[in-house]
Coordinates of C-alpha atoms in Angstrom, one line a residue:
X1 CA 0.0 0.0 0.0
X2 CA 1.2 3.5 -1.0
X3 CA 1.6 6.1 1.3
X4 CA 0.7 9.8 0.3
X5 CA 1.8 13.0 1.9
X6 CA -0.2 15.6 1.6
X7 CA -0.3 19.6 2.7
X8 CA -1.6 22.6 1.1
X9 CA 1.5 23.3 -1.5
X10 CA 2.7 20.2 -3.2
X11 CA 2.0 16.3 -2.9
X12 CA 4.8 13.6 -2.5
X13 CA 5.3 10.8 -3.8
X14 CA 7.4 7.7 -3.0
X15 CA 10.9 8.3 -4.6
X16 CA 11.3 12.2 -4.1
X17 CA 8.6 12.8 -7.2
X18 CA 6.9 16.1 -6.1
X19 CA 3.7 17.4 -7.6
X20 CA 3.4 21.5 -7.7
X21 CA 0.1 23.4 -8.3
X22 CA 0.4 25.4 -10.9
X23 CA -1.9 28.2 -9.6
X24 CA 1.8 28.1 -7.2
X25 CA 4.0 29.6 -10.3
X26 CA 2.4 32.1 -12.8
X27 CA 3.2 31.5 -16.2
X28 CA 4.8 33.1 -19.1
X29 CA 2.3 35.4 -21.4
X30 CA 2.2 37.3 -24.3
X31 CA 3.3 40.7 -22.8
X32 CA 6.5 38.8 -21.6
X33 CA 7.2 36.9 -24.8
X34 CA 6.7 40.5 -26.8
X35 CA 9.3 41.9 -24.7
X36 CA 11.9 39.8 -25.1
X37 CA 11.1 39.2 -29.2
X38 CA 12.0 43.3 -29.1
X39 CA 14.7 43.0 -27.3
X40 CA 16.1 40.5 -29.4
X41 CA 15.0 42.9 -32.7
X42 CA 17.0 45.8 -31.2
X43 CA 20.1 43.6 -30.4
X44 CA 20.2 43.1 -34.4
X45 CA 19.7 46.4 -35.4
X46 CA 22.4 47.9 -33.4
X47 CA 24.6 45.4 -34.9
X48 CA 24.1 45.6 -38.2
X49 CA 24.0 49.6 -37.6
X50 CA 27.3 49.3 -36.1
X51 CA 28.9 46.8 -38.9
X52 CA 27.1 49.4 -41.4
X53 CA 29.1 52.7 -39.4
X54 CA 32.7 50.6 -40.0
X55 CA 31.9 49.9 -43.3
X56 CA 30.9 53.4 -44.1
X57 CA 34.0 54.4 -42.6
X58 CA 36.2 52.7 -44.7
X59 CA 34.2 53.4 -47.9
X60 CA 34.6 56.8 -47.1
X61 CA 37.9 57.0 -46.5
X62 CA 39.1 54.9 -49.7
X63 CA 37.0 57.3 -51.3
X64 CA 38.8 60.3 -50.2
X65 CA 42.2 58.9 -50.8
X66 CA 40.7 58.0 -54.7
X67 CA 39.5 61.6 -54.7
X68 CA 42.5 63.0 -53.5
X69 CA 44.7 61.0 -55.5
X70 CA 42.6 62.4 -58.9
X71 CA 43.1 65.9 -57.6
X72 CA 46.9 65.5 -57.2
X73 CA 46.7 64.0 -61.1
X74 CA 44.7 67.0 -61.9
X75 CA 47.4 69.9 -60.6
X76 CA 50.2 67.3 -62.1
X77 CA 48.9 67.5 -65.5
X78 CA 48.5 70.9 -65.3
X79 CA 52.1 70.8 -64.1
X80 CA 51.5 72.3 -60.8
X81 CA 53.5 71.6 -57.5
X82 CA 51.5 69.8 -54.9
X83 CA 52.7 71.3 -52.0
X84 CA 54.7 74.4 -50.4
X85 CA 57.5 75.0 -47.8
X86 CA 55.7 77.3 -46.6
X87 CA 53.0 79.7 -46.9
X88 CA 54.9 82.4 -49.0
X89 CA 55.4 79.7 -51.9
X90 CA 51.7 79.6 -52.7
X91 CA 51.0 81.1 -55.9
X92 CA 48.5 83.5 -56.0
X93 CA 46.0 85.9 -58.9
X94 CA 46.1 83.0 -61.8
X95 CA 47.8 79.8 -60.5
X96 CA 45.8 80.5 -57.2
X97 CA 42.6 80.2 -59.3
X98 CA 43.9 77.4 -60.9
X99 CA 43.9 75.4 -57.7
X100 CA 40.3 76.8 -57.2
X101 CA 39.1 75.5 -60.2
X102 CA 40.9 72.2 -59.8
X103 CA 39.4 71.5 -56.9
X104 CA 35.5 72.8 -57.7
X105 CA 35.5 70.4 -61.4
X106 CA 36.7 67.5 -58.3
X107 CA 33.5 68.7 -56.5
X108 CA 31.1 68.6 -59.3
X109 CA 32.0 65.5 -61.0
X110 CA 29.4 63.1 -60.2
X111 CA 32.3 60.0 -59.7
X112 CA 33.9 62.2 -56.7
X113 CA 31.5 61.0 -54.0
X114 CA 33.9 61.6 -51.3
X115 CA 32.4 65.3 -51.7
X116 CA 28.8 67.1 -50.9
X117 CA 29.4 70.0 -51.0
X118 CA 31.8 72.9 -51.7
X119 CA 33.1 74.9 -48.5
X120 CA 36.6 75.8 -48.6
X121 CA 37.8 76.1 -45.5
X122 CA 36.8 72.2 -44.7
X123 CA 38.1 71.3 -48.0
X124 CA 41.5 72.9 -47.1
X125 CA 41.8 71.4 -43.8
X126 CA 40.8 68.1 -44.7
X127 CA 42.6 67.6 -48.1
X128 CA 45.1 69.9 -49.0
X129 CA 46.0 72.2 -45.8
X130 CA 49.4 73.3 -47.5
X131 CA 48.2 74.1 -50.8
X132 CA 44.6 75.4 -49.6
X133 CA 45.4 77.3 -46.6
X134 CA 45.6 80.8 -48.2
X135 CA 42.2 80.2 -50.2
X136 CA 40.5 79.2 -46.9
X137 CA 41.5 82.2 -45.5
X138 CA 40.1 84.1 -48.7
X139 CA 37.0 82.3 -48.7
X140 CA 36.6 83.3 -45.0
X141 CA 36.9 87.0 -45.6
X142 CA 34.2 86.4 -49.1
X143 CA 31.9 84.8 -46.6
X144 CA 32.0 87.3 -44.2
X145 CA 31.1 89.6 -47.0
X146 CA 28.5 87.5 -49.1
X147 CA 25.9 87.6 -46.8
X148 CA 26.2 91.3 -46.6
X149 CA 25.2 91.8 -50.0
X150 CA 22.2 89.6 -50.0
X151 CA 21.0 90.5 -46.0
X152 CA 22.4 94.0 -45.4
X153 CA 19.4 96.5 -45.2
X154 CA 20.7 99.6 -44.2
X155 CA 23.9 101.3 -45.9
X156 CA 25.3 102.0 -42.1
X157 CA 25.9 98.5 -42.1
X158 CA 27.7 98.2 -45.7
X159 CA 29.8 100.5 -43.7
X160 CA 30.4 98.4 -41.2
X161 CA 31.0 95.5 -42.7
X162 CA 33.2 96.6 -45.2
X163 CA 35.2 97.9 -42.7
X164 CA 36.2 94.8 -40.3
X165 CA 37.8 93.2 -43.5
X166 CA 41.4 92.8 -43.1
X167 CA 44.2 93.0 -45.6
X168 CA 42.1 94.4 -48.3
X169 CA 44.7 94.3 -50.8
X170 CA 45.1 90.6 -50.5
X171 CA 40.8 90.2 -50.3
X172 CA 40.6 92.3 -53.8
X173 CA 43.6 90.3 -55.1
X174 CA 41.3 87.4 -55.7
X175 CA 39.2 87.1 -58.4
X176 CA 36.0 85.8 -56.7
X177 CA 35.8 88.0 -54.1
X178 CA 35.8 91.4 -56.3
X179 CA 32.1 91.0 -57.3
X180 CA 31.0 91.7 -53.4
X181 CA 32.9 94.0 -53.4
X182 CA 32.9 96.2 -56.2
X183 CA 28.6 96.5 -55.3
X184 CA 29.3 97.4 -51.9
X185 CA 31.4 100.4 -52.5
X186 CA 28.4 100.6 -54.7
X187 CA 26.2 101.0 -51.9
X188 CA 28.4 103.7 -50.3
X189 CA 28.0 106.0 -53.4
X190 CA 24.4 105.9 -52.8
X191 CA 24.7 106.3 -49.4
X192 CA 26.6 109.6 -49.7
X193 CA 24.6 111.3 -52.3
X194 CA 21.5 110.6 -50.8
X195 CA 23.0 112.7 -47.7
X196 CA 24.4 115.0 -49.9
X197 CA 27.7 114.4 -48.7
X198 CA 29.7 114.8 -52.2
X199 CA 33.2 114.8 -51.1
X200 CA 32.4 111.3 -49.7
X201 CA 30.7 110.2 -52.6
X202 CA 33.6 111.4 -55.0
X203 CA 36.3 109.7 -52.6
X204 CA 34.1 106.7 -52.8
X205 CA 34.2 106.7 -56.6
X206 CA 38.1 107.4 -56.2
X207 CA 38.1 103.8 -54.6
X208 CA 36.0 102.2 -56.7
X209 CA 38.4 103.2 -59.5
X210 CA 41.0 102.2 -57.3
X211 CA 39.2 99.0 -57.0
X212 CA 38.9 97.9 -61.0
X213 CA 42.9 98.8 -61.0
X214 CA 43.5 96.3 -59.0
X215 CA 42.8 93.6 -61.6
X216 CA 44.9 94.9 -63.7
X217 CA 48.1 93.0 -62.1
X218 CA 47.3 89.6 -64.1
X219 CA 47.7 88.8 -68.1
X220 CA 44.8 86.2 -68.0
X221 CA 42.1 86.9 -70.3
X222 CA 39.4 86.0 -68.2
X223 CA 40.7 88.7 -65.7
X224 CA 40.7 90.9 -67.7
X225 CA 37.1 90.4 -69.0
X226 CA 36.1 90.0 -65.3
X227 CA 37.6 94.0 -64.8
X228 CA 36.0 95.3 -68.0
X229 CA 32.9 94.8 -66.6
X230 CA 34.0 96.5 -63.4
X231 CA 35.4 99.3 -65.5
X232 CA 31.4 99.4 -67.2
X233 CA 30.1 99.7 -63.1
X234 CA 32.7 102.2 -62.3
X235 CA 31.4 104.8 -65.6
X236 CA 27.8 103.9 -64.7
X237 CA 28.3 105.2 -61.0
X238 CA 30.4 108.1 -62.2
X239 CA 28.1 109.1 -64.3
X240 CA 25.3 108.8 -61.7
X241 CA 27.4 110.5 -59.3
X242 CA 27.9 113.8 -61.9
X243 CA 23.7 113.6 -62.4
X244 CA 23.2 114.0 -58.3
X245 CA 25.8 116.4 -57.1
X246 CA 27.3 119.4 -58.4
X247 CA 31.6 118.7 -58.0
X248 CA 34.1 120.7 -57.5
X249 CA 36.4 121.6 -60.6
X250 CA 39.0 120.0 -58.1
X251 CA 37.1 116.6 -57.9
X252 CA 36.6 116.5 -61.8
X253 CA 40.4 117.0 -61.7
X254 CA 41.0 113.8 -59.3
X255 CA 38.4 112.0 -60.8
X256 CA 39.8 112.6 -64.8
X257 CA 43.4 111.7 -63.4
X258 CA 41.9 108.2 -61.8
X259 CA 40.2 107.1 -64.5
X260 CA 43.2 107.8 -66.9
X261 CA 45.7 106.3 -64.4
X262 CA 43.2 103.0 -63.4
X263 CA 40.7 102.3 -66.0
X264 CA 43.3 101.0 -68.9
X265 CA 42.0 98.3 -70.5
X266 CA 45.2 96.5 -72.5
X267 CA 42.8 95.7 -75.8
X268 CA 45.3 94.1 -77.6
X269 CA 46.6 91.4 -74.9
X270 CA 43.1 90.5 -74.4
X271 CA 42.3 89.7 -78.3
X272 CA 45.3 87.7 -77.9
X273 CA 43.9 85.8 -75.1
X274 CA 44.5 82.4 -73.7
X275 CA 42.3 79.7 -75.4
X276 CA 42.4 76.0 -75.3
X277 CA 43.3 73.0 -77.7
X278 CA 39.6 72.0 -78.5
X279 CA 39.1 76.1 -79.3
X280 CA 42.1 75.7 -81.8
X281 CA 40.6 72.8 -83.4
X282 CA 37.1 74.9 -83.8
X283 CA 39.7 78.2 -85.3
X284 CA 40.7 75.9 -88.0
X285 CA 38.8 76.3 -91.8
X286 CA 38.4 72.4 -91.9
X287 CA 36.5 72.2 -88.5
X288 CA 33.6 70.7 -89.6
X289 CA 35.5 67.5 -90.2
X290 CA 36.4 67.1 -86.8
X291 CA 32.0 66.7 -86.0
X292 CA 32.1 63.2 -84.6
X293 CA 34.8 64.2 -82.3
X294 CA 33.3 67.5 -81.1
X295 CA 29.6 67.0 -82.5
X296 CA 28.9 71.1 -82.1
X297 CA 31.7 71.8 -79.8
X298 CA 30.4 75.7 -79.7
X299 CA 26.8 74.4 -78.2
X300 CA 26.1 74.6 -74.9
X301 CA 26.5 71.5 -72.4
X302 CA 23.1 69.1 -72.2
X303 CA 22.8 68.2 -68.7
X304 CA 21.1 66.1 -66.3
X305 CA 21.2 67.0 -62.8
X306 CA 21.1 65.6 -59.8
X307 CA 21.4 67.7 -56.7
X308 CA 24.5 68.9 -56.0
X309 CA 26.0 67.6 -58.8
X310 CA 26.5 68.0 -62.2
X311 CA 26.5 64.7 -65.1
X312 CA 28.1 65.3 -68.5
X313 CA 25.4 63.7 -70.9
X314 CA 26.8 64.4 -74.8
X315 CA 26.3 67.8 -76.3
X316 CA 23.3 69.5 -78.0
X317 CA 23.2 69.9 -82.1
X318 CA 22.0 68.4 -84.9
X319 CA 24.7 66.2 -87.1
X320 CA 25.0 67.2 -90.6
X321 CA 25.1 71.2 -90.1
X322 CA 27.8 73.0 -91.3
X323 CA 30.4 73.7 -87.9
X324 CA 30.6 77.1 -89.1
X325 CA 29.5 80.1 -86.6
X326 CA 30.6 83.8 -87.2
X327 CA 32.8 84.5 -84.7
X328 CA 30.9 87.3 -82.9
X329 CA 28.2 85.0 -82.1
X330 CA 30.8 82.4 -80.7
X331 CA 32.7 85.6 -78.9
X332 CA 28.9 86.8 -77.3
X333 CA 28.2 82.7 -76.2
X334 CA 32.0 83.0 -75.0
X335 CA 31.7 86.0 -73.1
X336 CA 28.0 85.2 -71.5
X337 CA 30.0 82.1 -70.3
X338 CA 32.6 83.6 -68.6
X339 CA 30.2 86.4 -66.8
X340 CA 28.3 83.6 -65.8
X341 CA 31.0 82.1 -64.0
X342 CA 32.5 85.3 -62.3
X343 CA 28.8 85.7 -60.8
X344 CA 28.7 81.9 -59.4
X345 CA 32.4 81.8 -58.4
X346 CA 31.9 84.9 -56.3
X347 CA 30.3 82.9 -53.8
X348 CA 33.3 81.0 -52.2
X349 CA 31.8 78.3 -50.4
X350 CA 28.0 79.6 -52.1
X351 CA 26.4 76.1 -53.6
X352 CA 26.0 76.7 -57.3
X353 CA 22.7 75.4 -58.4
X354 CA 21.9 76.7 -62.3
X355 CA 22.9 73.2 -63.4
X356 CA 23.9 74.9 -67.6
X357 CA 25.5 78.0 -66.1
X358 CA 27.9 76.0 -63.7
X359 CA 28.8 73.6 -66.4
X360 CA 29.3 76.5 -68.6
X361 CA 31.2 78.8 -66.2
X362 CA 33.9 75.6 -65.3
X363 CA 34.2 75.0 -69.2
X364 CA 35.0 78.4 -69.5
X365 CA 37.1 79.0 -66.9
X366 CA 39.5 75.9 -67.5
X367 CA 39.5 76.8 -71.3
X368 CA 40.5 80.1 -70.1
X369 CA 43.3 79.4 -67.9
X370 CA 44.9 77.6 -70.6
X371 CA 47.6 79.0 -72.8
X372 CA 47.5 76.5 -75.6
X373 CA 46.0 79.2 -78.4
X374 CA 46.0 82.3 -79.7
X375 CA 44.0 85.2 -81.0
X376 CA 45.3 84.8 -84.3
X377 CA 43.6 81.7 -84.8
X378 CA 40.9 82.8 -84.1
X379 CA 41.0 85.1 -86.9
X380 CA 40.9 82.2 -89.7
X381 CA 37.2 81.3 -89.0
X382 CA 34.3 81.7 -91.1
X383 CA 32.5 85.0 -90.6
X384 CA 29.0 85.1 -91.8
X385 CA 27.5 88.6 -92.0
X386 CA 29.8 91.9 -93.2
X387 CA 32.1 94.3 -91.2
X388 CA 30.3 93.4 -88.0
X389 CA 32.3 94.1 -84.5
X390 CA 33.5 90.8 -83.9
X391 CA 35.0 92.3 -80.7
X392 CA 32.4 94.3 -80.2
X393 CA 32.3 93.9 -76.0
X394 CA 36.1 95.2 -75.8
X395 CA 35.8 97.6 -77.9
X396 CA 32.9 99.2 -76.4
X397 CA 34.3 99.1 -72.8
X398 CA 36.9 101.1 -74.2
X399 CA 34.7 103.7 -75.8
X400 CA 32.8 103.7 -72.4
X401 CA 36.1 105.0 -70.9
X402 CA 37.1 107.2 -73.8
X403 CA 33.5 108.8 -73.7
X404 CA 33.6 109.2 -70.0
X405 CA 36.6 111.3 -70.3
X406 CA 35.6 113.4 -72.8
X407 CA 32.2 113.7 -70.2
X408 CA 34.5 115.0 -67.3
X409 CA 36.0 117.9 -69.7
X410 CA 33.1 118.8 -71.1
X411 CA 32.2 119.3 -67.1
X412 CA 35.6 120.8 -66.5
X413 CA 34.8 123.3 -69.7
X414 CA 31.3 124.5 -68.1
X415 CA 32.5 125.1 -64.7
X416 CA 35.3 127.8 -66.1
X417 CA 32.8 129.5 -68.8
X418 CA 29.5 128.7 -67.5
X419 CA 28.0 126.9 -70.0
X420 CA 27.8 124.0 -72.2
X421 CA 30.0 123.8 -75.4
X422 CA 28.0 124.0 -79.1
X423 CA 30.6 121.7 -80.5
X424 CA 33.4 119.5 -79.3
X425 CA 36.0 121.7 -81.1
X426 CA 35.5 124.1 -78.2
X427 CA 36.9 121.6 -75.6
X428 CA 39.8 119.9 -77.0
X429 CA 42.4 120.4 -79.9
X430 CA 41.5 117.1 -81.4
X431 CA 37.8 115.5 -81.6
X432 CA 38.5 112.4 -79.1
X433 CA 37.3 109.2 -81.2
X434 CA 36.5 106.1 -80.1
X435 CA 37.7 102.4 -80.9
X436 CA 36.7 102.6 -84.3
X437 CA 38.1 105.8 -85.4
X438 CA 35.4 107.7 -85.3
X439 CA 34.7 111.1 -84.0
X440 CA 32.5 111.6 -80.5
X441 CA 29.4 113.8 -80.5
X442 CA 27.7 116.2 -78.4
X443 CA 24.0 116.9 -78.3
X444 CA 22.1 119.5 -76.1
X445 CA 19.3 117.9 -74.5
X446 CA 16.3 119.6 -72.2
X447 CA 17.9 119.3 -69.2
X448 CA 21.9 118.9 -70.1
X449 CA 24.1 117.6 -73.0
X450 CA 24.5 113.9 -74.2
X451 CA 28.2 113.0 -75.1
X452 CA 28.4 109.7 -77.3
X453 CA 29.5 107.5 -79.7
X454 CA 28.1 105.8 -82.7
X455 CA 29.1 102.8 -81.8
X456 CA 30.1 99.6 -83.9
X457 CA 28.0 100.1 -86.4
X458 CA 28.6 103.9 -87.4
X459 CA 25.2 104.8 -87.1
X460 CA 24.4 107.9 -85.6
X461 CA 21.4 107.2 -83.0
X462 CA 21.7 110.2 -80.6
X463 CA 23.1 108.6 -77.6
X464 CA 20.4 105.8 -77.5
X465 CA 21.3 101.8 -76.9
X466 CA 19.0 99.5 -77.9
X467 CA 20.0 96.3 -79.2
X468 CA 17.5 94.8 -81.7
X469 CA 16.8 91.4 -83.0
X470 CA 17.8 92.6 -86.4
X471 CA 21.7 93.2 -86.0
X472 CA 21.0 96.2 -89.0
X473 CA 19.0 98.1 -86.9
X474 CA 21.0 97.9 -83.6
X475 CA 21.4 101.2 -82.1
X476 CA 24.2 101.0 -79.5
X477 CA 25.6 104.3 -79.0
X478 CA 27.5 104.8 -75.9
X479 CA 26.6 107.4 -74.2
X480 CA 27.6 109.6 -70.8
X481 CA 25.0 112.1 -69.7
X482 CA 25.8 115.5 -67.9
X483 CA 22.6 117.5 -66.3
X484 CA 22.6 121.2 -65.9
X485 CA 23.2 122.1 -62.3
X486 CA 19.7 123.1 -61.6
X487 CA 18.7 119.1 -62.5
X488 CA 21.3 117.7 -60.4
X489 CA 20.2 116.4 -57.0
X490 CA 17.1 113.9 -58.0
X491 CA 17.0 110.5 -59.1
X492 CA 18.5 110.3 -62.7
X493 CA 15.8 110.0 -65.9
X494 CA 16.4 107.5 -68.6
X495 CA 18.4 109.0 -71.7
X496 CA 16.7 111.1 -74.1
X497 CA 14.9 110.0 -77.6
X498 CA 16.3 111.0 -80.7
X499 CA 14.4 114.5 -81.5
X500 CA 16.1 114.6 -84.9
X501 CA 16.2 112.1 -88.1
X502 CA 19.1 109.1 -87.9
X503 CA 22.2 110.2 -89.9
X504 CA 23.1 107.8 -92.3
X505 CA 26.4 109.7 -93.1
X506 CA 28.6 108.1 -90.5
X507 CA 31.8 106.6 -91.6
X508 CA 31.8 103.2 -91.7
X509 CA 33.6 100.1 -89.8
X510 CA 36.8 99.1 -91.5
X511 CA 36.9 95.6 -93.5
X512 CA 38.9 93.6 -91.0
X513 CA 38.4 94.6 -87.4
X514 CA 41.5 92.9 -86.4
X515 CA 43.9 94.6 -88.4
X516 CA 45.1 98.0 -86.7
X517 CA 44.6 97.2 -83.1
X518 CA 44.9 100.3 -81.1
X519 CA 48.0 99.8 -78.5

């Protein structure tokens, strides 16, 4: 017979078996079992999140060795050093740019992964600290400026700012910072004539003449497009300026002596300009032969973009054309190019994000830094069209000049006999003329005089610039307008219409534009 303990917990049985209540021992539920399933979840995430970060890691920095190993084969082809003793040694005006632009085709190149964006100081710390550092500390000062231009609302603080820049001279030395720049010393013109203050608005325009002279140190073409246009902002603030204040015959002095001093454009080293290889191939009569190589070289990039960078995908055309463009339309796409890229290279560290303009402006920009052709073979391509100004941008920034000169005189020539002069003749010994040989003319108008030039195509319009579809009908005079005093001190009015017929008696532009070049 078996005996059987039992008591309120457990029963037992013969041989140490023991039988538990299970109300005695809760059991495992579904609250428990989704806890620990989690748990288990999160355990493999972090994981594979932390495998992912060392992975990542490594990619990253094989990446950036690949990358930097293409930007040291970039500055080697381009046979530049890759490093500096010390900071003295590191080039600056064109070979600094050409470290710039090196480094910004790295960044946009969609196989350079090991870069998001473009910010200079990182990029010299982390790549290149004895080649970049001087650019860092360039691109600091622009940045320190750029926002100024775009956020500043109140010319007190232009004042400011412009003031807490250090080393100027080295600042203006660099190409992309000059476009800040140049517009606020803009700003303080405006800010001293509206206060009337026209000693400070004429020392002002002293130092933005001062300014554009400081570009004139390098022989690169693109430079010296870049200060042409800075020459075309210094006459359009002058002659604001002498249309809201009435000067001194002193500060006509100063300002006549400036602008004959620090406004020289060198017209015939830029016609003989730095081009490119691929440029020389498009100068030659035979071009057209080269079309599956090139396949309308002179069209612009096509594009597809992905944010923030740029993919080469073939360029535009249609095959079969005739390759033959007149060589002022190839100068204009040329020159809108290189514009273009002065405005999006101003930024520094500012993200470019006009996909065609960007791919344009680097194009450019390399093509321009290159010294592999000259002007003169430029000269052997096919014109289409007769006697047009094929250099018809530098020639007319250096009529502006030579028209703003003869402005300041005619100024100079009312101040001493009260009045304005009924012919040029009464002014100087020799009718000024411009870039095309031809004589400038003066025109009384309601409220002042109009002193001008005919302009490339000879045609007497009466100071007025309008640019037409048809090239025939153009009228581009360049013009400089003086007000009587009485008009002076208001907002300037646009330039007078034409009150008389167009002459058609004006000489005419010579056969071959290139020949003759005025040193």
């Amino acid at each position: 017979m078996i005996e059987v303990e039992y008591n309120a917990t457990h029963i037992t049985l013969p041989g140490d078996h023991t039988l538990t209540d299970k109300k005695d021992k809760p059991r495992k539920g579904c609250i428990r079992r989704l806890f620990g399933f989690g748990w288990g979840v999160f355990k493999f995430t972090v994981t594979c999140c932390l495998l992912a970060a060392v992975g990542y890691v490594v990619w990253v920095n094989y990446a950036g060795k690949q990358a930097l190993k293409r930007f040291e084969a970039e500055l080697l082809k381009r046979q530049i050093p890759l490093a500096f003793e010390d900071e003295k040694q590191i080039p600056d005006e064109v070979n600094a740019a050409r470290y710039w632009q090196a480094a910004m085709k790295m960044v946009v190149r969609p196989d350079y992964r090991a870069f998001d964006e473009l910010n200079w100081p990182d990029f010299g710390e982390r790549f290149m600290p004895d080649v970049t550092a001087l650019l860092a500390k360039q691109c600091q000062q622009n940045q320190a400026v750029f926002p100024l231009i775009k956020n500043a609302r109140s010319h007190d603080q232009c004042f400011y700012q412009i003031n807490a820049i250090e080393n100027l001279d080295q600042y203006m030395r660099f190409l992309g910072q000059q476009r800040p720049l140049i517009y606020v010393l803009k700003h303080h013109v405006d800010y001293a004539t509206a206060k009337g203050d026209k000693q400070k608005a004429v020392d002002i325009c002293l130092d933005l003449l001062a300014f554009v002279d400081s570009g004139k140190q390098t022989d690169s073409w693109f430079y010296q497009y870049v200060r042409q246009t800075h020459v075309a902002i210094a006459i359009s603030q002058i002659e604001e300026l002498m249309a809201r204040v009435e000067s001194t015959p002193s500060q006509i002095l100063e300002l006549k002596q400036a602008m004959n001093t620090q406004m020289i454009l060198d017209l015939p080293k830029i016609l003989r300009g730095d081009f490119r290889d691929k440029y020389q191939r498009m100068a030659r009569p035979d071009w057209y032969l080269l079309q599956q190589e090139y396949q309308r070289g002179l069209a612009s990039y096509k594009l597809s973009f992905t944010a923030p960078r740029y993919e080469f995908t073939g360029w535009e055309g249609k095959p079969g054309l005739e390759l033959v463009m007149p060589i002022q339309k190839w100068y204009e796409w040329l020159l809108e190019c290189a514009i273009n890229c002065s405005n999006d290279l101003c930024g520094g560290a500012y993200q470019m994000i006009d996909e065609k303009t960007a791919a344009q402006g680097f194009e450019v920009y390399d093509l321009l830094l290159q010294p592999d052709v000259s002007w003169e073979h430029l000269k052997e391509i096919k014109k289409i069209g007769d006697n047009y100004g094929d250099n018809l941008f530098l020639r007319t920034g250096r009529t502006q000049i030579i028209v703003a000169m003869a402005a300041l005189s005619i100024e100079q020539y009312r101040m001493t006999h009260g009045d304005w002069p009924s012919s040029l003749d009464q002014v100087f010994d020799e009718d000024p003329v411009d870039t095309y040989e031809q004589s400038l003319k003066i025109v009384k108008c309601d409220d002042g005089v109009l002193v001008y030039s005919c302009g490339p195509n000879g045609i007497d319009d009466q100071g007025i610039w309008h640019k037409s579809e048809d090239e025939s009908q153009s009228k581009d005079d360049v013009a400089f307008r003086l007000l009587d005093p009485s008009q002076r001190n208001r907002e300037p009015e646009p330039k007078p219409k034409p009150e008389t017929e167009i002459s058609t008696g004006a000489p005419q532009l010579p056969a071959n534009l290139f020949e003759d070049v005025p040193h």
